Amino acid sequence: MDVDEGSGLRDSTEAHRIPRRSRWHEAIHQFKQQTLPACKPVLTPKWVITTFLLMGVIFIPVGLITLRASRSVVEIVDRYDSECIPEEYKSNKMAYIKDSSIPKNCSRFLKVYRRMKAPIYIYYQLDNYYQNHRRYVKSKSEQQLLHGLKFNATSTCKPQESNNGRPVVPCGLIAWSLFNDTYAFIRGRSELKVNRNNIAWKSDRDHKFGKHVYPFNFQNGTLIGGGNLDLSIPLSDQEDLIVWMRTAALPSFRKLYGRIEEDLDADDVVVVKLMNNYNTYSFGGKKKLVLSTSSWLGGKNDFLGVAYLFVGSSCIFISIVFLLLHMKSQRSP
Amino acid sequence: MVGWDRIRPSRPTRLGRGSDSNPRHERIPSSRTVRLGRVQPQAPGHRTIYCNDRDANLPVRFKGNSISTTKYNFFTFLPKGLFEQFRRVANLYFLTISILSTTPISPVSPITNVLPLSLVLLVSLIKEAFEDWKRFQNDMAINNNPVEVLQDQRWESIPWKKLQVGDIVRIKQDGFFPADLLFLASTNPDGVCYIETANLDGETNLKIRKASEKTWDYLTPEKASEFKGEVQCEQPNNSLYTFTGNLIIQKQTVPLTPNQILLRGCSLRNTEYVVGAVIFTGQETKVMMNTMNVPSKRSTLERKLDKLILTLFATLFAMCLIGAIGSGVFIDRKYYYLGLQEDVENQFDPNKPFVVTILTMFTLITLYSTIIPISLYVSIEMIKFIQCAQFINKDLHMYHIETNTPALARTSNLNEELGQVEYIFSDKTGTLTRNLMEFFKCSIGGEVYGTGVTEIERGIAERDGIKLMESKKSANTVQERGFNFDDARLMRGAWRNEPNSDICKEFFRCLAICHTVLPEGVESPEKITYQAASPDEAALVTAAKNFGFFFYRRTPTMIFVRESHVDKMGKIEDVSYEILNVLEFNSTRKRQSVVCRYPDGRLVLYCKGADTVIYERLAVGNDDIKKVSREHLEQFGASGLRTLCLAYRDLSPDIYESWNEKFIQAKSSLRDREKKLDEVAELIEQDLILIGCTAIEDKLQEGVPTCIETLARAGIKIWVLTGDKMETAINIAYACNLINNEMKQFIISSETDAIREVESRGDQVEIARFIKEEVKKELKRCLEEAQTYLHTVSGPKLALVIDGKCLMYALDPSLRVMLLNLSLNCCSVVCCRVSPLQKAQVTSLVKKGARKITLSIGDGANDVSMIQAAHVGIGISGQEGMQAVMASDFAIAQFRFLTDLLLVHGRWSYLRLCKVITYFFYKNLTFTLTQFWFTFQTGFSGQRFYDDWFQSLYNVIFTALPVIMVGLFDKDVSASLSKKYPEIYREGIRNVFFKWRVVAVWAFFSVYQSLIFYYFVTTSSSGAHNSSGKVFGLWDVSTMAFTCVVVTVNLRLLLMCNSITRWHYISVGGSILAWFCFIFLYSGIMTTYDRQENVYFVIYVLMSTFYFYVTIILVPVVALLCDFIYQGVQRWFFPYDYQIVQEIHRHEPEGRTRTELLEIGNELTPHEARSYAIAQLPRELSKHTGFAFDSPGYESFFASQLGVYAPQKAWDVARRASMKSRPKIGQKK
């Protein structure tokens, strides 16, 4: 019923085009006739066995190397939150931590069981601390951190947006709950120097925290969540804050505190003078101090190496099982 | 509605010749009354048109002639298009989620959900707009065609759209009619013109239209401008072959018939030009009224997909509930760092744990919304569209070169249904057989003539172990299309020496006179061609020609026959017979008669028709011939021949005259004309004398037996539903391997003595009761027997043969279950003598009753209802009328192409779609579950694990393309192997690839993989991961996890592919690369607006560590390890059928035949292909609709010359039947 005037024209042009069998037309033709060249992977036993064998052969060495790297790391972990409470407050930890008049200093003795080569990284580890809670994660203002008071649309920071009618810099729950335990290390009689610079990722320091943004009206409320900041240092240099504000993925996390840039020998005893300021008692969190060396892969984490080894060896195992089955029941092709 | 008050109800009047003397204005009797200008609904009204008088027509406001097939216009596109889109539940769901995500309870920014939704909507809308634009352009092209219209005594050219009702137009040769026209005058003598209706019904033979004598003169513009007529006709309707109306001209009423109507869409042929008056315009033309919306079918797979989506919703709900309860329990003031001390918003208020739970529920719903694959429907739509447009329509294996017909997918949502068909319902004539009729045998006066052996007889003989000698064709055998007859006793005048030469003469004359064939071309026996409505008719006339009765010319009242050897051997004389009446064929009458007057004044009625109707009307006596002829009929039927009985009756002038008066009355009545004509015809078609019967061979189509055998091996059960006689049907079934002698046949027939006896008594109620009882008894017996066979181990295969009358009772609700049980146990079922409605009933019996996937295939209008009733309807194209094709979902040129369509395209489609769906399910579930595991470690707060953009682009960019490649290119075994091993098709019938078990396996791996992603990445990331001791934060870990997910999910796709083309590599590699490109850019920029710059520099930080590389190798490998083992074990120990085939032919390259064919196809340009096809084309296309003898698209205009209406078309009846049955089907849904 339609008067299709276009079709005749189109046909004639096509007629001119088709005889020149270009590669493109060949491909189009193969496409339409569904005969595109294709490889057909068929998971025959031979393939399965070979693949598994190959995977085993690759994975086991990788696993060994990774595990070795992890094992080369010396790590000392010390949980101090329960130990650093005077006996009389053991039953009422909250009273202890909330009372600012009680001195919070505490000493811990760490024995180095293996030689630790510098740099030795100092971490604090918090457990059962939900830095990844939705209310917590979003409670900051990227723009304010970068531009300071110039930026005042900080509604995301609630409930730590302002104090006494004035905005808080840095605002938000994350900054408000800044970790404020401090550590000092003494070996023998000399204090170990702790380098607290360059503990945050460079990208954070340079691009996320303003060089000319100074803390303002911080921790001035009725409730003090955590550490305070030096009002004279710009945010980009407050590396504690920067580290703290890169929120952790899991409720149990470590954060870098500083570096000891001297080697520690085996059987050295390090005395840690710490200020047990931070409140984890109210929600039953744990605080740990971690001293760790580092390998090319990072800190001590056997998981990857073990996983590699496990996968590699199970591949070998499966390939052997399959091989035996294959030998037993040769399928007629 | 001002025009309505012109119409006055008037009493019924007689029209016709008598009305000429009647000076009064006759009006069409109207059953409706007009009150207060309101049209009563349902009442068929009529319209009055003042020809050549635009002003007079003005008050009525007829519609213009511009047509619009578009769905939208510029303004309605957005609202209407969006509305259409949001009718999909998935889109609506995402709209809700998007709205939710703008509220503060949402953990994600609105972009997460808005972006994918808008992309999906955009793609859909672009597609809609593109399709509509094409329709619009097409409409514009049509609307702006020029047409010559009469203005101020001159022909002015105006575009079609400016045409108005009542205008006088001139159409030149080969021009298309711009609207439905009243044919006034033509340059041809006798006011006839020839039209081609190919656009309407696909028939390419020329039809004749004849103007009313009163209007012949209005040919020149001067004369035509004087034409002032008033047309009263029916309201616009969609019946192409009926028209009722009157033309009132010079105070005379001229009845109008379809013969004076030139329908829009037809074109003028062999006529210099015609003049016509516009009656119906634009959307009101019959052809436009016919563009009915075929109710769209949804595939079974898609319906199952809905269930899967529902399950996903349930899973989503469960996940949210768990998270929400967790959040209510978790929230506590002791987590002082969360700032819960004073004026906390509701969602985190520790005092209201219940409110927290409820609100977190919504939070989590927005967070986990990715579990519903938003782009699934769009992807599936695209895949199916390409599958149809590029694969099915362009497949050279399904291209029929002789008729230049490629396969055509008319709907794109049933591709995968083709891969699951279990029952095929096939029409016989034109579908299994070629519909190429050849006069093969005949029986005259109780004597059989014709020495040929049919293919079927040969087949029967071979089965019985008899070797038939190939009878040598005698040298003088006439070889002609439509004539394959050899018997020395009849040829070349030898019949004169036969004992029954008189009856032979009647036989030949009947063949030469009683028909509606038109001769064309030079009037010599060699060169003449016959234009016939059905190939049977042409074959019969050709036969008469070869017997020496050469019909060479026809005028409205005369038939000229060149008769040889009548008086004396070798003498040739031209005899003219006056045709007094033609009693047309229709499907209820099943016969056709002609009353003719010999030159010597003898009045004879010749009649030919189906044996049953002729035998009912025979005069008493002559029982011998009747009995012998009946035996012959059965014998012919057994040989698979189509039979017709011929009879005649001498009429006395008195009887004829009195009858003719009644006939004229009937033909001029305006109401129920057809019914009255049938009744009148009944009066004279009595006391007939049997002459004999003819047998026409209908050859099997090429490749039908192999195709059926292949399909049977594929586990498909084939039912043949035919209007033919039982013997014919059974033998065709034998011939095409449906039934063989090893099978146990159950035959339920109404042709038993007991039934005949009851029938002869004539009490209708008694007959019905009796037959029902009989059928019940038979069914019960057969069922019991079938069940005993079923319990034996190696019982024979079963076949059921049932005829239409028994079927009618068997389809009764009380017996239906029994019929179904019996027939489902049978491998093949043959239903004969069934009506179109019954075909549909049988189809829906299996569809609804057995819940199996059905496919109907047919070529004619009588198959329309069946095609629409089945899950998949297939029309045979390129053969005859387009009705079956128009109603079908797929059109193919030959029955044998079913093999390709089902076993190759259908199977692949099914396989691909299953893979696409399960993969979508898997990738979204995996992704969402990682998020879910994270929720447990965030104090159930609903913190998002991934950045907003990761989540929003996951579905639409990072994992979108590869799955489409699978949907297009995945191929388990090659096309030739699919056909070589049809057994692998059974997997589709059993729905092996989309069972709940399959889904469960995928779900299991989703859970496994998501656990691996989450726990491997988080566990391994704890502690320092940089040689300078710095640690990762949340966003570093989540980016790591997301990278692993993207890599793994894309690689998983490669693992499930059966064939990997370079497009797979490109798309998989491209997707992974797209992710990295994105993250490099995205984490590299900082914007000024307050976006949470969480992922700033993350990827650079990550990639600066060894940890990243070690993990990115480990996690995908571990995640895929399980799948790999599963696949290996599955293939090894529980292989699918296709996997076995794969391995058998693993080392073979792709089938050569296909490439060779491709070469040929490549060398033939479409132009060459067409000309080749045209050269191969038989001169005349066969037109047939499947009844033993009926003529669809042809009105005997000579009959109408005498005032007789062309009868209703058989397929019009069929369509109506199908329309009636539709609500019924709808109810059952």
PDB file of C-alpha atoms in Angstrom, chain B residues 862-953:
ATOM      1  CA  ASN B 862      -8.313 -19.948   6.324  1.00  0.00           C
ATOM      2  CA  ASP B 863      -5.212 -20.357   8.429  1.00  0.00           C
ATOM      3  CA  VAL B 864      -5.336 -16.865   9.857  1.00  0.00           C
ATOM      4  CA  SER B 865      -7.204 -17.810  12.975  1.00  0.00           C
ATOM      5  CA  MET B 866      -4.887 -20.695  13.648  1.00  0.00           C
ATOM      6  CA  ILE B 867      -1.840 -18.514  13.080  1.00  0.00           C
ATOM      7  CA  GLN B 868      -3.087 -15.983  15.532  1.00  0.00           C
ATOM      8  CA  ALA B 869      -4.060 -18.564  18.090  1.00  0.00           C
ATOM      9  CA  ALA B 870      -0.666 -20.243  18.299  1.00  0.00           C
ATOM     10  CA  HIS B 871       2.324 -19.013  20.223  1.00  0.00           C
ATOM     11  CA  VAL B 872       4.149 -18.515  16.977  1.00  0.00           C
ATOM     12  CA  GLY B 873       2.378 -17.989  13.707  1.00  0.00           C
ATOM     13  CA  ILE B 874       4.143 -18.553  10.447  1.00  0.00           C
ATOM     14  CA  GLY B 875       2.857 -17.563   7.071  1.00  0.00           C
ATOM     15  CA  ILE B 876       4.005 -18.979   3.784  1.00  0.00           C
ATOM     16  CA  SER B 877       4.828 -15.985   1.677  1.00  0.00           C
ATOM     17  CA  GLY B 878       5.242 -15.545  -2.021  1.00  0.00           C
ATOM     18  CA  GLN B 879       2.494 -17.995  -2.824  1.00  0.00           C
ATOM     19  CA  GLU B 880      -0.846 -16.308  -2.808  1.00  0.00           C
ATOM     20  CA  GLY B 881      -2.781 -13.790  -0.809  1.00  0.00           C
ATOM     21  CA  MET B 882      -1.009 -11.986   1.951  1.00  0.00           C
ATOM     22  CA  GLN B 883      -3.615 -12.649   4.605  1.00  0.00           C
ATOM     23  CA  ALA B 884      -1.711 -15.409   6.341  1.00  0.00           C
ATOM     24  CA  VAL B 885       1.481 -13.438   6.161  1.00  0.00           C
ATOM     25  CA  MET B 886      -0.195 -10.336   7.481  1.00  0.00           C
ATOM     26  CA  ALA B 887      -1.418 -12.224  10.505  1.00  0.00           C
ATOM     27  CA  SER B 888       1.784 -14.115  11.072  1.00  0.00           C
ATOM     28  CA  ASP B 889       4.820 -13.452  13.185  1.00  0.00           C
ATOM     29  CA  PHE B 890       7.260 -14.859  10.703  1.00  0.00           C
ATOM     30  CA  ALA B 891       6.888 -15.387   7.007  1.00  0.00           C
ATOM     31  CA  ILE B 892       8.885 -17.917   5.042  1.00  0.00           C
ATOM     32  CA  ALA B 893       8.639 -18.943   1.434  1.00  0.00           C
ATOM     33  CA  GLN B 894       8.744 -22.697   1.787  1.00  0.00           C
ATOM     34  CA  PHE B 895       7.748 -25.188   4.403  1.00  0.00           C
ATOM     35  CA  ARG B 896      11.219 -26.679   4.392  1.00  0.00           C
ATOM     36  CA  PHE B 897      12.666 -23.408   5.655  1.00  0.00           C
ATOM     37  CA  LEU B 898      11.107 -24.304   8.975  1.00  0.00           C
ATOM     38  CA  THR B 899      14.173 -26.428   9.588  1.00  0.00           C
ATOM     39  CA  ASP B 900      16.373 -23.385   9.400  1.00  0.00           C
ATOM     40  CA  LEU B 901      13.982 -21.153  11.200  1.00  0.00           C
ATOM     41  CA  LEU B 902      13.471 -23.472  14.134  1.00  0.00           C
ATOM     42  CA  LEU B 903      16.575 -25.571  14.380  1.00  0.00           C
ATOM     43  CA  VAL B 904      19.051 -22.848  13.563  1.00  0.00           C
ATOM     44  CA  HIS B 905      17.631 -19.424  14.271  1.00  0.00           C
ATOM     45  CA  GLY B 906      15.155 -20.430  16.915  1.00  0.00           C
ATOM     46  CA  ARG B 907      17.589 -22.592  18.779  1.00  0.00           C
ATOM     47  CA  TRP B 908      20.342 -20.038  18.662  1.00  0.00           C
ATOM     48  CA  SER B 909      17.999 -17.290  19.711  1.00  0.00           C
ATOM     49  CA  TYR B 910      16.781 -19.323  22.616  1.00  0.00           C
ATOM     50  CA  LEU B 911      20.275 -20.216  23.676  1.00  0.00           C
ATOM     51  CA  ARG B 912      21.489 -16.671  23.365  1.00  0.00           C
ATOM     52  CA  LEU B 913      18.579 -15.148  25.158  1.00  0.00           C
ATOM     53  CA  CYS B 914      18.929 -17.626  27.994  1.00  0.00           C
ATOM     54  CA  LYS B 915      22.557 -16.734  28.301  1.00  0.00           C
ATOM     55  CA  VAL B 916      21.859 -13.036  28.179  1.00  0.00           C
ATOM     56  CA  ILE B 917      19.201 -13.241  30.845  1.00  0.00           C
ATOM     57  CA  THR B 918      21.112 -15.483  33.195  1.00  0.00           C
ATOM     58  CA  TYR B 919      24.212 -13.389  32.729  1.00  0.00           C
ATOM     59  CA  PHE B 920      22.351 -10.209  33.518  1.00  0.00           C
ATOM     60  CA  PHE B 921      20.934 -11.877  36.553  1.00  0.00           C
ATOM     61  CA  TYR B 922      24.370 -13.009  37.616  1.00  0.00           C
ATOM     62  CA  LYS B 923      26.226  -9.782  37.097  1.00  0.00           C
ATOM     63  CA  ASN B 924      23.739  -7.646  38.927  1.00  0.00           C
ATOM     64  CA  LEU B 925      23.311 -10.066  41.756  1.00  0.00           C
ATOM     65  CA  THR B 926      27.046 -10.394  42.223  1.00  0.00           C
ATOM     66  CA  PHE B 927      27.512  -6.675  42.233  1.00  0.00           C
ATOM     67  CA  THR B 928      24.697  -6.048  44.640  1.00  0.00           C
ATOM     68  CA  LEU B 929      25.753  -8.799  46.999  1.00  0.00           C
ATOM     69  CA  THR B 930      29.206  -7.288  47.514  1.00  0.00           C
ATOM     70  CA  GLN B 931      27.340  -4.222  48.597  1.00  0.00           C
ATOM     71  CA  PHE B 932      25.180  -6.359  50.829  1.00  0.00           C
ATOM     72  CA  TRP B 933      28.133  -7.951  52.611  1.00  0.00           C
ATOM     73  CA  PHE B 934      29.547  -4.522  53.209  1.00  0.00           C
ATOM     74  CA  THR B 935      26.340  -3.434  54.909  1.00  0.00           C
ATOM     75  CA  PHE B 936      27.044  -5.887  57.716  1.00  0.00           C
ATOM     76  CA  GLN B 937      30.263  -4.120  58.553  1.00  0.00           C
ATOM     77  CA  THR B 938      28.940  -0.612  58.523  1.00  0.00           C
ATOM     78  CA  GLY B 939      26.603  -1.029  61.427  1.00  0.00           C
ATOM     79  CA  PHE B 940      23.773  -1.608  58.918  1.00  0.00           C
ATOM     80  CA  SER B 941      23.805   2.055  58.191  1.00  0.00           C
ATOM     81  CA  GLY B 942      23.358   1.650  54.464  1.00  0.00           C
ATOM     82  CA  GLN B 943      26.654   3.249  53.636  1.00  0.00           C
ATOM     83  CA  ARG B 944      27.421   2.701  49.981  1.00  0.00           C
ATOM     84  CA  PHE B 945      30.463   0.672  49.175  1.00  0.00           C
ATOM     85  CA  TYR B 946      31.001   2.099  45.736  1.00  0.00           C
ATOM     86  CA  ASP B 947      31.100   5.574  44.419  1.00  0.00           C
ATOM     87  CA  ASP B 948      27.853   6.789  42.868  1.00  0.00           C
ATOM     88  CA  TRP B 949      29.253   6.865  39.400  1.00  0.00           C
ATOM     89  CA  PHE B 950      30.674   3.391  39.601  1.00  0.00           C
ATOM     90  CA  GLN B 951      27.286   2.090  40.494  1.00  0.00           C
ATOM     91  CA  SER B 952      25.448   4.046  37.858  1.00  0.00           C
ATOM     92  CA  LEU B 953      27.807   3.176  35.039  1.00  0.00           C
TER      93      LEU B 953
END
